Amino acid sequence: MRLEAVLLPAFAPDEILEAVEAIAAAAPFRHMITPGGFRMSVAMTNCGPLGWVSDRKGYRYSPVDPETGRPWPAMPEAFLRLANEAAAAANFPAFVPDACLINRYASGAKMSLHQDKDEKDFSQPIVSVSLGLPAVFLFGGPSRKDPVKRIALEHGDVVVWGGPARLFYHGVMPLKEGARPYRFNLTFRRAG
Ligand code: MD6
Ligand code: FE
C-alpha cells in the first residue's frame, strides 16, 4: 500500500453487514448498465443523501433511486461513525460522507481499472470497507498504464484513500469462490 492510502485491518464491526441487509431490503441490489451498454458484474445499491448510478446516459450521483423514484435509504448512524473514525485514524479529520455506494460481488465478479472522479471535491478522502469474502484489490497510479500493486483485503478491513492518490486507477480482481456467497464493499464519499 502506498503512503497515500491507509489500510486499517479488521476496523469494521460485524454489525455493519446486518445494516447492509436492511438497506438492500428497501433499495435492492441491481446490476447497472455502463454508458457503453455493458451490464456490470458487480451488483450495487446506495444509502445516504446521494447515490452513485450508471446508465446509458453516464455516471452520476442521484438523490433518488432510479428504480423506485424514492430517496435512497438513510445512512445508518453506525456507518457515519465508522467512516468518520476511519478517516480520522488516517489523518482526515471531520469527514462527513453524503454518499455510501454498496457493491456486492459474487464469485467471478470484478471491477475493471477505473478512477473515482464523479465527486465534486477531491480534497475529501474515500473510506472503503470490505466485508465477507476476501478480494485482491488492484492499486495503480495516475495513468491507466501505470503498474498495479495487489493488496489482499479481508472481512472488516478498511482502506482510507485520499490526497495525491485520490484519482489513481484501481480495480478488483475476479472474486474467487469461498466460504460465503458474497463480498460487500462500502465506499463512503463526499459527493455533492
Ligand atoms: C471495491 N472499490 O473495493 C471497489 N474506489 O469493491 C473501489 O472502487 C474504490 O475501494 C475508490 C476508493 C476505494 C475503493
Ligand atoms: Fe473506485
CSV table of N, CA, C and O and ligand atoms in Angstrom, one decimal, residues 101 103 111 114-116 126 137 161 168 170-171 185 187 189, ligand 2:
chain,number,residue,atom,x,y,z
A,101,LEU,N,-21.9,4.1,-1.5
A,101,LEU,CA,-22.1,3.1,-2.5
A,101,LEU,C,-21.8,1.7,-2.0
A,101,LEU,O,-20.8,1.5,-1.4
A,103,ASN,N,-21.3,-2.2,-3.0
A,103,ASN,CA,-21.0,-3.1,-4.1
A,103,ASN,C,-21.2,-4.5,-3.5
A,103,ASN,O,-20.6,-4.8,-2.5
A,111,MET,N,-14.1,-5.7,-10.8
A,111,MET,CA,-14.2,-4.3,-11.1
A,111,MET,C,-13.0,-3.9,-11.9
A,111,MET,O,-11.9,-4.0,-11.5
A,114,HIS,N,-10.4,1.7,-12.9
A,114,HIS,CA,-11.1,3.0,-13.1
A,114,HIS,C,-10.6,4.0,-12.1
A,114,HIS,O,-9.8,3.7,-11.2
A,115,GLN,N,-11.0,5.3,-12.4
A,115,GLN,CA,-10.7,6.4,-11.4
A,115,GLN,C,-12.1,6.7,-10.8
A,115,GLN,O,-13.1,6.7,-11.5
A,116,ASP,N,-12.1,7.2,-9.6
A,116,ASP,CA,-13.3,7.8,-9.0
A,116,ASP,C,-13.3,9.3,-9.2
A,116,ASP,O,-12.5,10.0,-8.5
A,126,ILE,N,-11.8,9.0,0.4
A,126,ILE,CA,-12.8,7.9,0.3
A,126,ILE,C,-12.5,6.9,1.4
A,126,ILE,O,-11.3,6.5,1.6
A,137,PHE,N,-7.4,-6.4,-4.3
A,137,PHE,CA,-7.5,-5.0,-4.8
A,137,PHE,C,-6.3,-4.6,-5.6
A,137,PHE,O,-5.2,-5.0,-5.3
A,161,TRP,N,-8.4,6.5,1.6
A,161,TRP,CA,-7.8,6.8,0.3
A,161,TRP,C,-8.0,8.3,0.0
A,161,TRP,O,-9.1,8.7,-0.2
A,168,PHE,N,-6.1,8.0,-8.5
A,168,PHE,CA,-5.3,6.9,-9.0
A,168,PHE,C,-6.2,5.8,-9.5
A,168,PHE,O,-7.3,5.5,-9.0
A,170,HIS,N,-7.6,2.1,-10.1
A,170,HIS,CA,-7.8,0.9,-9.1
A,170,HIS,C,-8.9,0.0,-9.6
A,170,HIS,O,-9.7,0.4,-10.5
A,171,GLY,N,-8.9,-1.2,-9.1
A,171,GLY,CA,-9.9,-2.2,-9.5
A,171,GLY,C,-9.9,-3.4,-8.6
A,171,GLY,O,-9.2,-3.4,-7.6
A,185,ASN,N,-18.6,-4.3,-0.5
A,185,ASN,CA,-17.7,-3.2,-0.3
A,185,ASN,C,-18.5,-1.9,-0.2
A,185,ASN,O,-19.4,-1.7,-1.1
A,187,THR,N,-18.2,2.1,-0.1
A,187,THR,CA,-17.4,3.3,-0.3
A,187,THR,C,-18.1,4.5,0.1
A,187,THR,O,-19.2,4.8,-0.4
A,189,ARG,N,-18.2,8.5,0.5
A,189,ARG,CA,-17.6,9.7,-0.2
A,189,ARG,C,-18.4,11.0,0.2
A,189,ARG,O,-19.6,10.9,0.6
B,2,FE,FE,-13.4,3.1,-7.2
